[in-house]
């Protein structure tokens, strides 16, 4: 059993993860149109991951006799000035999500709720990884430059993260 305050805060987190999933889907579509295949694949994967983050909270709320609410999703932007601007928006959104997770951790302490505190640890680690990944990509884009001559190389660099993720999944399946 969780408190109403925790239930409401987790439902807000569901909305944030759902928006991230749609935002990244919109970005995948933009990348596709711009011919950035590696970036499109990357953003599709991120979008799927955000949906999984959202569903994990549905599962937790159901397990703890809470009630998960399916959120209304605000229209995500469809156009981006450049691939660098797009990744800056991703990084900014991830920082917002991290702040929200930290607030949830603090609320769990205040509500004396060790179960939710324990549940949130997965998100704390995930946010650390996501922010680090986005910073790495942004640093690469800044090094390469994001003028028209650089887009091919940026796409290749981002595609390396797709290949690494696929290799990691294959290893997990083998185990
Ligand atoms: Fe689930 Fe990347 O925030």
Coordinates of C-alpha atoms and ligand atoms in Angstrom, one line a residue:
X1 CA 0.0 0.0 0.0
X2 CA 1.4 3.4 -1.0
X3 CA 0.3 6.9 0.1
X4 CA -1.9 9.0 -2.1
X5 CA 1.0 11.5 -2.4
X6 CA 3.4 8.9 -3.7
X7 CA 0.7 7.5 -6.1
X8 CA 0.2 11.0 -7.5
X9 CA 3.9 11.7 -7.9
X10 CA 4.4 8.3 -9.6
X11 CA 1.6 9.2 -12.0
X12 CA 3.4 12.5 -12.8
X13 CA 6.5 10.4 -13.5
X14 CA 4.5 8.2 -15.9
X15 CA 3.5 11.4 -17.8
X16 CA 7.1 12.5 -18.0
X17 CA 8.3 9.2 -19.3
X18 CA 5.4 9.0 -21.8
X19 CA 6.2 12.5 -23.1
X20 CA 9.9 11.5 -23.5
X21 CA 8.8 8.4 -25.5
X22 CA 6.7 10.6 -27.9
X23 CA 9.4 13.3 -28.0
X24 CA 12.0 10.8 -29.0
X25 CA 9.7 9.2 -31.6
X26 CA 9.2 12.7 -33.1
X27 CA 13.0 13.1 -33.2
X28 CA 13.3 9.6 -34.9
X29 CA 11.0 10.8 -37.6
X30 CA 12.9 14.0 -38.1
X31 CA 16.2 12.1 -38.3
X32 CA 14.6 9.7 -40.9
X33 CA 13.5 12.7 -43.0
X34 CA 17.0 14.2 -42.8
X35 CA 18.6 11.0 -43.9
X36 CA 20.3 10.4 -40.5
X37 CA 19.6 6.6 -40.4
X38 CA 21.8 5.9 -37.4
X39 CA 20.3 8.8 -35.4
X40 CA 16.8 7.7 -36.3
X41 CA 17.5 4.1 -35.1
X42 CA 19.0 5.5 -31.9
X43 CA 16.0 7.7 -31.2
X44 CA 13.6 4.8 -31.9
X45 CA 15.4 2.8 -29.3
X46 CA 15.3 5.7 -26.8
X47 CA 11.6 6.0 -27.5
X48 CA 11.0 2.3 -26.8
X49 CA 13.1 2.6 -23.6
X50 CA 11.0 5.5 -22.3
X51 CA 7.9 3.5 -22.9
X52 CA 9.4 0.6 -20.9
X53 CA 10.3 3.1 -18.1
X54 CA 6.7 4.2 -18.1
X55 CA 5.3 0.7 -18.0
X56 CA 7.6 -0.3 -15.1
X57 CA 5.8 2.3 -13.0
X58 CA 2.4 0.9 -14.1
X59 CA 3.6 -2.5 -12.8
X60 CA 4.8 -1.0 -9.5
X61 CA 1.6 0.9 -8.9
X62 CA -0.4 -2.3 -9.6
X63 CA 1.8 -4.3 -7.2
X64 CA 1.4 -1.8 -4.4
X65 CA -2.4 -1.4 -4.7
X66 CA -2.0 2.0 -6.4
X67 CA -3.7 3.1 -9.6
X68 CA -1.8 4.1 -12.7
X69 CA -3.3 6.8 -14.9
X70 CA -2.7 6.9 -18.6
X71 CA -1.7 10.5 -19.3
X72 CA -2.6 13.0 -22.0
X73 CA 0.5 13.7 -24.0
X74 CA 1.4 17.3 -25.1
X75 CA 2.3 17.7 -28.7
X76 CA 6.1 17.2 -29.1
X77 CA 8.1 19.4 -31.4
X78 CA 8.6 18.1 -35.0
X79 CA 11.3 20.3 -36.3
X80 CA 14.8 20.9 -35.0
X81 CA 17.3 23.4 -36.1
X82 CA 20.1 20.9 -36.3
X83 CA 21.2 17.5 -35.0
X84 CA 23.2 19.2 -32.2
X85 CA 20.1 21.2 -31.1
X86 CA 18.1 18.0 -31.1
X87 CA 20.6 16.2 -28.8
X88 CA 20.8 19.3 -26.6
X89 CA 17.0 19.0 -26.2
X90 CA 17.4 15.3 -25.4
X91 CA 20.0 16.1 -22.7
X92 CA 17.8 18.8 -21.2
X93 CA 14.9 16.5 -21.0
X94 CA 16.9 13.8 -19.4
X95 CA 18.1 16.3 -16.8
X96 CA 14.5 17.2 -16.1
X97 CA 13.7 13.5 -15.6
X98 CA 16.6 13.1 -13.3
X99 CA 15.4 16.0 -11.2
X100 CA 12.0 14.5 -11.0
X101 CA 13.4 11.1 -9.9
X102 CA 15.4 12.9 -7.2
X103 CA 12.3 14.7 -6.0
X104 CA 10.5 11.3 -5.9
X105 CA 13.4 9.9 -3.8
X106 CA 13.1 12.8 -1.4
X107 CA 9.3 12.4 -1.2
X108 CA 9.8 8.6 -0.4
X109 CA 12.0 9.5 2.5
X110 CA 9.5 12.1 3.7
X111 CA 6.6 9.6 3.4
X112 CA 8.7 6.9 5.1
X113 CA 8.2 4.5 2.2
X114 CA 11.2 2.1 1.8
X115 CA 9.5 0.1 -0.9
X116 CA 9.2 3.1 -3.3
X117 CA 12.7 4.2 -2.3
X118 CA 14.0 0.7 -3.3
X119 CA 11.9 0.8 -6.6
X120 CA 13.4 4.2 -7.5
X121 CA 17.0 3.0 -7.2
X122 CA 16.8 1.5 -10.7
X123 CA 15.8 4.9 -12.1
X124 CA 18.6 6.7 -10.3
X125 CA 21.1 4.4 -12.0
X126 CA 19.3 4.6 -15.3
X127 CA 19.3 8.4 -15.3
X128 CA 23.0 8.5 -14.5
X129 CA 23.7 6.3 -17.5
X130 CA 21.3 8.2 -19.8
X131 CA 22.8 11.6 -18.9
X132 CA 26.4 10.3 -19.4
X133 CA 25.4 8.8 -22.8
X134 CA 23.9 12.1 -24.0
X135 CA 26.9 14.1 -22.8
X136 CA 29.2 11.7 -24.7
X137 CA 27.2 12.1 -27.9
X138 CA 27.0 15.9 -27.6
X139 CA 30.8 16.1 -27.0
X140 CA 31.4 14.1 -30.2
X141 CA 29.1 16.4 -32.1
X142 CA 30.9 19.4 -30.8
X143 CA 34.2 17.9 -31.8
X144 CA 33.1 16.9 -35.3
X145 CA 31.0 20.1 -35.9
X146 CA 27.5 19.8 -37.2
X147 CA 27.8 21.6 -40.5
X148 CA 26.4 19.8 -43.6
X149 CA 29.8 18.1 -44.3
X150 CA 29.8 16.6 -40.8
X151 CA 26.4 14.9 -40.7
X152 CA 27.5 11.7 -42.3
X153 CA 30.2 11.3 -39.7
X154 CA 27.9 12.2 -36.8
X155 CA 25.4 9.6 -38.0
X156 CA 28.2 7.0 -38.1
X157 CA 29.3 7.9 -34.6
X158 CA 25.7 7.6 -33.2
X159 CA 25.3 4.3 -35.1
X160 CA 28.2 2.9 -33.1
X161 CA 25.9 3.2 -30.0
X162 CA 23.2 1.3 -31.8
X163 CA 25.7 -1.5 -32.6
X164 CA 27.0 -1.5 -29.0
X165 CA 23.4 -1.8 -27.6
X166 CA 22.6 -4.6 -30.0
X167 CA 25.7 -6.5 -29.0
X168 CA 24.9 -6.0 -25.3
X169 CA 21.4 -7.4 -25.9
X170 CA 22.8 -10.4 -27.8
X171 CA 25.1 -11.1 -24.9
X172 CA 22.2 -10.9 -22.4
X173 CA 20.2 -13.3 -24.5
X174 CA 23.0 -15.8 -24.5
X175 CA 23.2 -15.8 -20.7
Ligands
LIG1 FE1 13.1 7.5 -18.6 FE2 15.3 8.8 -20.1 O1 14.0 9.0 -18.8

